[in-house]
XYZ file of C-alpha atoms in Angstrom:
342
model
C -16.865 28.865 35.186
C -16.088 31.815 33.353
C -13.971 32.358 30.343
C -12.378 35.338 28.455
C -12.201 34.140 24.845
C -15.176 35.484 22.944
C -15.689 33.880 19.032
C -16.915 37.175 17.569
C -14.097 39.428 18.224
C -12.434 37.104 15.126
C -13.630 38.530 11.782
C -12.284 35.402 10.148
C -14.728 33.181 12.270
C -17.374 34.750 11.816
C -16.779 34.553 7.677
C -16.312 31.401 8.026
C -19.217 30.388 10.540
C -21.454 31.598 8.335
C -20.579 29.936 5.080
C -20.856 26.689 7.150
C -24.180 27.523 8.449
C -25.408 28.318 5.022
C -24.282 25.370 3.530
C -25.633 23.010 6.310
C -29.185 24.576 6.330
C -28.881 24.333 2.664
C -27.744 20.766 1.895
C -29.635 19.512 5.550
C -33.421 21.589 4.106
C -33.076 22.364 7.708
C -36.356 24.705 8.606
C -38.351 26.147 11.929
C -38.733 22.684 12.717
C -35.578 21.436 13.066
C -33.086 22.099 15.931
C -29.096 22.407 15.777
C -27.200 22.168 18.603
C -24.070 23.511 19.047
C -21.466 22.261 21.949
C -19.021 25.143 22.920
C -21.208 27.487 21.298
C -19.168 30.401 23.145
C -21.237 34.040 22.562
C -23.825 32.525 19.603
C -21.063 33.381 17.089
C -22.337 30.149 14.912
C -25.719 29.656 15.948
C -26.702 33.301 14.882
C -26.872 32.618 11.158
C -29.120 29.356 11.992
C -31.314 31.962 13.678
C -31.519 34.155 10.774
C -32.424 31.041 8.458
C -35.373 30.696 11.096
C -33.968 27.313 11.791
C -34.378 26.450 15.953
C -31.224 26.852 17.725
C -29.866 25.656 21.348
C -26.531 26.555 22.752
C -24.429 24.828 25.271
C -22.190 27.100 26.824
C -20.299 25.891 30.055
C -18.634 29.679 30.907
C -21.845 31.462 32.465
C -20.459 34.815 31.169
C -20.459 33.612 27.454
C -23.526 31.725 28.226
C -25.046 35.339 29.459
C -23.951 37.082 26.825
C -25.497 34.192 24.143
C -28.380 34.252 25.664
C -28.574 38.242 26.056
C -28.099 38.011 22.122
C -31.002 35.920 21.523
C -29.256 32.658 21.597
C -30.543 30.149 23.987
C -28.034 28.956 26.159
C -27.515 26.296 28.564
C -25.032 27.255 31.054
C -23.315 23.554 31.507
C -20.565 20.806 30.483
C -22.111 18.882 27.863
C -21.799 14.789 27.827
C -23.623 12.239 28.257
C -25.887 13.046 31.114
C -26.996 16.143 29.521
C -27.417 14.329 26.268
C -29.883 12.127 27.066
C -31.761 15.013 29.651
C -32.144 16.493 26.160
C -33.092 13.599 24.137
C -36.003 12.776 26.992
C -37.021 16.792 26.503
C -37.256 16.018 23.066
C -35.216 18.209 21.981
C -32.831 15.675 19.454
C -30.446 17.670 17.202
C -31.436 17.791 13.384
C -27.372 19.437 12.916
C -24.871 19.319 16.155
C -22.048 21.093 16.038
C -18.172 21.017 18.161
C -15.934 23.261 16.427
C -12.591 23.249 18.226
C -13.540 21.503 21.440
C -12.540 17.971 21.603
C -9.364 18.401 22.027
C -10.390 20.293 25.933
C -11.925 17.544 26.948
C -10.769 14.261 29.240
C -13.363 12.106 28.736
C -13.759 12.046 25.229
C -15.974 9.159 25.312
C -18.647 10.559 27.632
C -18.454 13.794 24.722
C -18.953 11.493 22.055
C -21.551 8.981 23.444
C -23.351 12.824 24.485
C -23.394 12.996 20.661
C -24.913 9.830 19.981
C -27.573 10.773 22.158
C -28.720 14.260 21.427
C -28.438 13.564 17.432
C -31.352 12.947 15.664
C -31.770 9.236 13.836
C -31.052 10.765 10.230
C -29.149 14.246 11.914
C -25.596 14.760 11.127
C -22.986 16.050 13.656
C -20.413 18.976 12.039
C -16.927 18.962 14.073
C -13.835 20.853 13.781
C -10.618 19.885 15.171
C -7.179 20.852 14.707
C -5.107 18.564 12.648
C -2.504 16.630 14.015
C -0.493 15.836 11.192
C -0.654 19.949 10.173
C 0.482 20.165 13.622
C 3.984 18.473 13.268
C 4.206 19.035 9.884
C 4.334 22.686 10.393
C 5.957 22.559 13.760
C 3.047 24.255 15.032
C 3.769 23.392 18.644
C 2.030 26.350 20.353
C -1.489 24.337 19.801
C -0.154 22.503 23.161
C -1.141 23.585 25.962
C -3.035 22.805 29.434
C -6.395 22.982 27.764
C -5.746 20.776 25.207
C -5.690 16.820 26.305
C -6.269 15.530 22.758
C -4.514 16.038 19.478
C -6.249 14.103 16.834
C -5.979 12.434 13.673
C -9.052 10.659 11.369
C -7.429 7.207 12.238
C -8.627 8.030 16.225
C -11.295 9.689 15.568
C -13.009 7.011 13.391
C -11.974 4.997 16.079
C -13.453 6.998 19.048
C -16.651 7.809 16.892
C -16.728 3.643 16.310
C -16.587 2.836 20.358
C -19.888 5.190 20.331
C -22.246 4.601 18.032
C -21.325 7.062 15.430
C -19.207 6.788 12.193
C -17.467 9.392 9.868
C -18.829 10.061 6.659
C -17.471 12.623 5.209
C -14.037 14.372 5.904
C -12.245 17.933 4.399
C -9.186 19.446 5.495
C -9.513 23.418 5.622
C -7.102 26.006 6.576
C -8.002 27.364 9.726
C -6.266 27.363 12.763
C -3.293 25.888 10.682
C -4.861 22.954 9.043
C -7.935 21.647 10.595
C -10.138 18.477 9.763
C -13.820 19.440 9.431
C -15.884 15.874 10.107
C -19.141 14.942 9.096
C -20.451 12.276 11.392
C -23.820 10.057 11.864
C -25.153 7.232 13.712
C -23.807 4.488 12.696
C -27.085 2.981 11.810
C -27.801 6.000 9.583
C -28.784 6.023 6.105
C -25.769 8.172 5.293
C -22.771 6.289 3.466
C -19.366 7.631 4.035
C -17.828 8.986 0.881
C -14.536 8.025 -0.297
C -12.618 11.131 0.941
C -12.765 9.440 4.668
C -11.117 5.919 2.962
C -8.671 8.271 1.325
C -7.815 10.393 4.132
C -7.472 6.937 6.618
C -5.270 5.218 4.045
C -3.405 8.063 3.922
C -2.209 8.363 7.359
C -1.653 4.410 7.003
C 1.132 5.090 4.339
C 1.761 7.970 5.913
C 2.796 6.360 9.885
C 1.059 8.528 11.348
C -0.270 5.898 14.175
C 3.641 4.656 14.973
C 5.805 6.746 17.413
C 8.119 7.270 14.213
C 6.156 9.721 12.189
C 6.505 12.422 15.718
C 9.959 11.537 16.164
C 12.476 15.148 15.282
C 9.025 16.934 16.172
C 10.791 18.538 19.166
C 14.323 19.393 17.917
C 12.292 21.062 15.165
C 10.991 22.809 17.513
C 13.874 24.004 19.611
C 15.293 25.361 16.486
C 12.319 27.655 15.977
C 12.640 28.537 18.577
C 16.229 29.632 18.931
C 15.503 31.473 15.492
C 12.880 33.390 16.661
C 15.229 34.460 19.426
C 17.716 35.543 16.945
C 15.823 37.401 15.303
C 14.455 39.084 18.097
C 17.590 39.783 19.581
C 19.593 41.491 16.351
C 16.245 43.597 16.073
C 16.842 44.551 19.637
C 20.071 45.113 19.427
C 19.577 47.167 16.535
C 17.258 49.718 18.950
C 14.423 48.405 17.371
C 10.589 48.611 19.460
C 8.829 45.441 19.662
C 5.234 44.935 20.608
C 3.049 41.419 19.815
C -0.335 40.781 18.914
C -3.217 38.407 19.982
C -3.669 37.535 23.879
C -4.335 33.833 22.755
C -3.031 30.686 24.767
C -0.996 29.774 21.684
C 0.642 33.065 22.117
C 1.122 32.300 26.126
C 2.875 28.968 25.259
C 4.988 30.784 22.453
C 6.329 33.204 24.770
C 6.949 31.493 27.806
C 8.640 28.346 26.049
C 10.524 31.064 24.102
C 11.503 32.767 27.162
C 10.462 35.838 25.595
C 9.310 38.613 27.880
C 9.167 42.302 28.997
C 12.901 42.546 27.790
C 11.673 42.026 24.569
C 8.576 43.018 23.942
C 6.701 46.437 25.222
C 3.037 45.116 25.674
C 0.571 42.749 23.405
C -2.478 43.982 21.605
C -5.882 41.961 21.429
C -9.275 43.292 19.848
C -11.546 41.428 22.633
C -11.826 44.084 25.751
C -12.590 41.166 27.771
C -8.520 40.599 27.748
C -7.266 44.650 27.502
C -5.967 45.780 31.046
C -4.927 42.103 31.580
C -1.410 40.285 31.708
C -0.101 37.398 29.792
C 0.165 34.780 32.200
C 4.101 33.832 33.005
C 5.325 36.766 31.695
C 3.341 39.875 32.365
C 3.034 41.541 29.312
C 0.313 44.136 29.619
C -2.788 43.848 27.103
C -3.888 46.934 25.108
C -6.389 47.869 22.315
C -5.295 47.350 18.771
C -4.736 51.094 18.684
C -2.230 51.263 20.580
C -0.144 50.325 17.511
C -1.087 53.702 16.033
C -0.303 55.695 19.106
C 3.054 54.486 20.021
C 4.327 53.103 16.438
C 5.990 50.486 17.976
C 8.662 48.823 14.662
C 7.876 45.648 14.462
C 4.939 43.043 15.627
C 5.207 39.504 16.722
C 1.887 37.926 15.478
C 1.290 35.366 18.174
C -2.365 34.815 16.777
C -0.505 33.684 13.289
C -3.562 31.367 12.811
C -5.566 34.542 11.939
C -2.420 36.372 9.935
C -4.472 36.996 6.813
C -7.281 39.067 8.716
C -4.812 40.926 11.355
C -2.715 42.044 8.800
C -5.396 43.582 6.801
C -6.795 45.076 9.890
C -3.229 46.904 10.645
C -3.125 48.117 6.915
C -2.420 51.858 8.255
C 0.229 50.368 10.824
C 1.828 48.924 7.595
C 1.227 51.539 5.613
C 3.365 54.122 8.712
C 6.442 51.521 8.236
C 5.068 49.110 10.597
C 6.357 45.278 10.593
C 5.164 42.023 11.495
C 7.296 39.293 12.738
C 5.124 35.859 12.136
C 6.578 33.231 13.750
C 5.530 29.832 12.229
C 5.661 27.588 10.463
C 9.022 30.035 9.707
C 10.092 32.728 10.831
C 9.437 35.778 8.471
C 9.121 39.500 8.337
C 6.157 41.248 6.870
C-alpha cells in the first residue's frame, strides 16, 4: 500500500502533536521504560516528540512509503494494518503500550471492532489510549459535508463510541472537544477494568447528545438541502467572479477538497490549477476533475485573484503562510461552514 498524505507537511499538526505529546508524557511520568504506540502513525509526525522525551516509541504504519520514510527518520515502523491479530503478536512480544494513540483513523476503517479489540490488547493494564476523531455533530452542524468520502466508513459521536469501546473491553474516561479538523472529539480511553474513573465531562457530553437527538434519524434530517445550498452559493460566487474576468486558483490537494469539487461540479472552467505544500502531490491531478497540482509558489508567480481554500480545516495556518499573496491583493474564497471572502 502506498499513500501520498504526509502529517508533517501541516505546520498546524505538528503544533499541535507536540503539545499532546508533552502533556501525555507529562501527566502519564511516561520514561525510557515505557512504550507508546501509535496506529496510523503516518511519517513519525507524533511519535517524534515521544522520542525526544526519551520515552520508547513504535509506529504502525500500513503505507510502506510512510512506513520508510518513519523509519528512515528514526521512528520504528511496522509496515502493516493494525487489529487484532497484530495486537496480540505484540502483546506476546511484550511490547504492551504504556500510551496508544489513533488520531483521525477510525473513521477508515470497516471493522471497527477488530481496531478496537486490537486496542484492548496492545494497551497496557493501567495504559491509556489517546484518539482523535472528527465530530459528527460539528459535522452537520457546520454542514461540513466534504469529511465524506470513500475512505471514511464511520462518522462518530461519544454515544457510539462509548458503545463500541463497551463491546471491547475498554471504556471512555475522559472526553474534550478541540477545534481541529472542524470540531473533533479527543478521547481518553482504558480498560475497562482500569483504575481510571471517567470524569464527568464524558456523562456531560453523553447526556448531551441525549437532549440533543443526536442517536434518532431526526437530528440529520435538512443535513443535505443544507448542503445543496452551499453548494449552489459557492457556485455563485464563483461564477460572478468569473464573469467578472477574475483568475481563480485553489489550495490544498486534500480528499475533502476532491469531494468539494467534484460534488460542486467545479473544474478546469473554473479554476486554473490547485496548490499543495507536500511534493509528494505537485505534478499530480485532482482525481475527477484534473486540476493540475503545483507548489505553493506558484501563487507568487502567476498572482492568480482569488483562492478557494479547499483545506479550510487548516485556514488559520495557510493564510498566514500566503501573507505576501495577501499582502500583493491576493484573496481567499473559504468555503464552509459559509461562504466568505478573505
Amino acid at each position: 500500500m502506498k499513500y501520498v498524505y504526509f502529517s508533517s507537511f501541516s505546520d498546524a499538526m505538528l503544533a499541535h502533536s507536540k503539545e499532546l505529546a508533552t502533556r501525555v508524557a507529562k501527566e502519564r511520568r511516561l520514561g525510557a521504560g515505557d512504550l507508546v504506540v501509535e496506529v496510523a502513525s503516518n511519517d513519525g509526525y507524533l511519535l517524534q516528540y515521544y522520542k525526544e522525551l526519551g520515552v520508547g516509541v513504535l509506529g504502525i504504519e500500513p503505507a510502506q512509503n510512510i512506513a520508510k520514510v518513519a523509519t528512515e527518520r528514526g521512528i520504528p515502523t511496522i509496515a502493516e494494518f493494525f487489529g487484532r491479530e497484530l495486537a496480540d503478536r505484540l502483546s506476546t512480544e511484550g511490547k504492551r503500550a504504556a500510551v496508544v494513540h489513533a488520531n483521525n483513523v477510525m473513521a477508515h476503517v470497516p471493522d471497527i471492532n477488530h481496531f478496537a479489540a486490537g486496542i484492548f490488547s496492545v494497551l497496557a493494564d493501567e495504559g491509556a489510549a489517546f484518539i482523535e476523531v472528527p465530530y459528527v455533530r460539528e459535522m452537520i452542524n457546520r454542514c461540513e459535508f466534504d469529511t465524506i468520502y470513500h475512505e471514511h466508513v464511520f462518522y462518530f459521536s461519544l454515544t457510539a463510541l462509548s458503545s463500541l469501546f463497551a463491546r471491547n473491553g475498554l471504556k471512555v474516561i475522559d472526553v474534550e472537544l478541540i477545534p481541529l479538523h472542524g470540531g473533533s472529539l479527543l478521547l481518553t480511553v482504558a480498560r475497562v477494568d482500569a483504575k481510571a474513573t471517567p470524569h464527568r465531562r464524558v456523562a456531560q457530553m453523553l447526556e448531551d447528545e441525549k437532549q440533543t437527538g443526536m442517536s434518532s434519524a431526526a437530528y440529520y434530517e435538512g443535513f443535505s438541502a443544507r448542503v445543496r445550498g452551499l453548494r449552489e452559493e459557492l457556485r455563485r460566487v464563483l461564477s460572478d467572479l468569473k464573469a467578472k474576468g477574475a483568475r481563480v486558483a485553489a489550495y490544498g490537494a486534500a480528499a475533502k477538497g476532491s469531494t468539494l469539487l467534484n460534488y460542486a461540479g467545479i473544474g478546469r472552467e473554473t479554476i486554473d490549477f490547485v496548490v499543495d505544500r507536500s511534493p509528494h502531490k505537485q505534478g499530480k491531478f485532482m482525481p475527477g476533475v484534473h486540476l493540475p497540482i503545483r507548489a505553493p509558489s506558484v501563487l507568487i508567480e502567476e498572482r492568480p485573484d482569488y483562492v478557494l481554500l479547499l483545506t479550510w480545516n487548516f485556514k488559520d495556518e495557510i493564510l498566514a503562510q500566503q501573507d505576501a499573496f495577501r499582502r500583493a491583493g491576493g484573496k481567499f474564497i473559504v468555503p464552509l461552514p459559509s461562504v466568505t471572502i478573505e
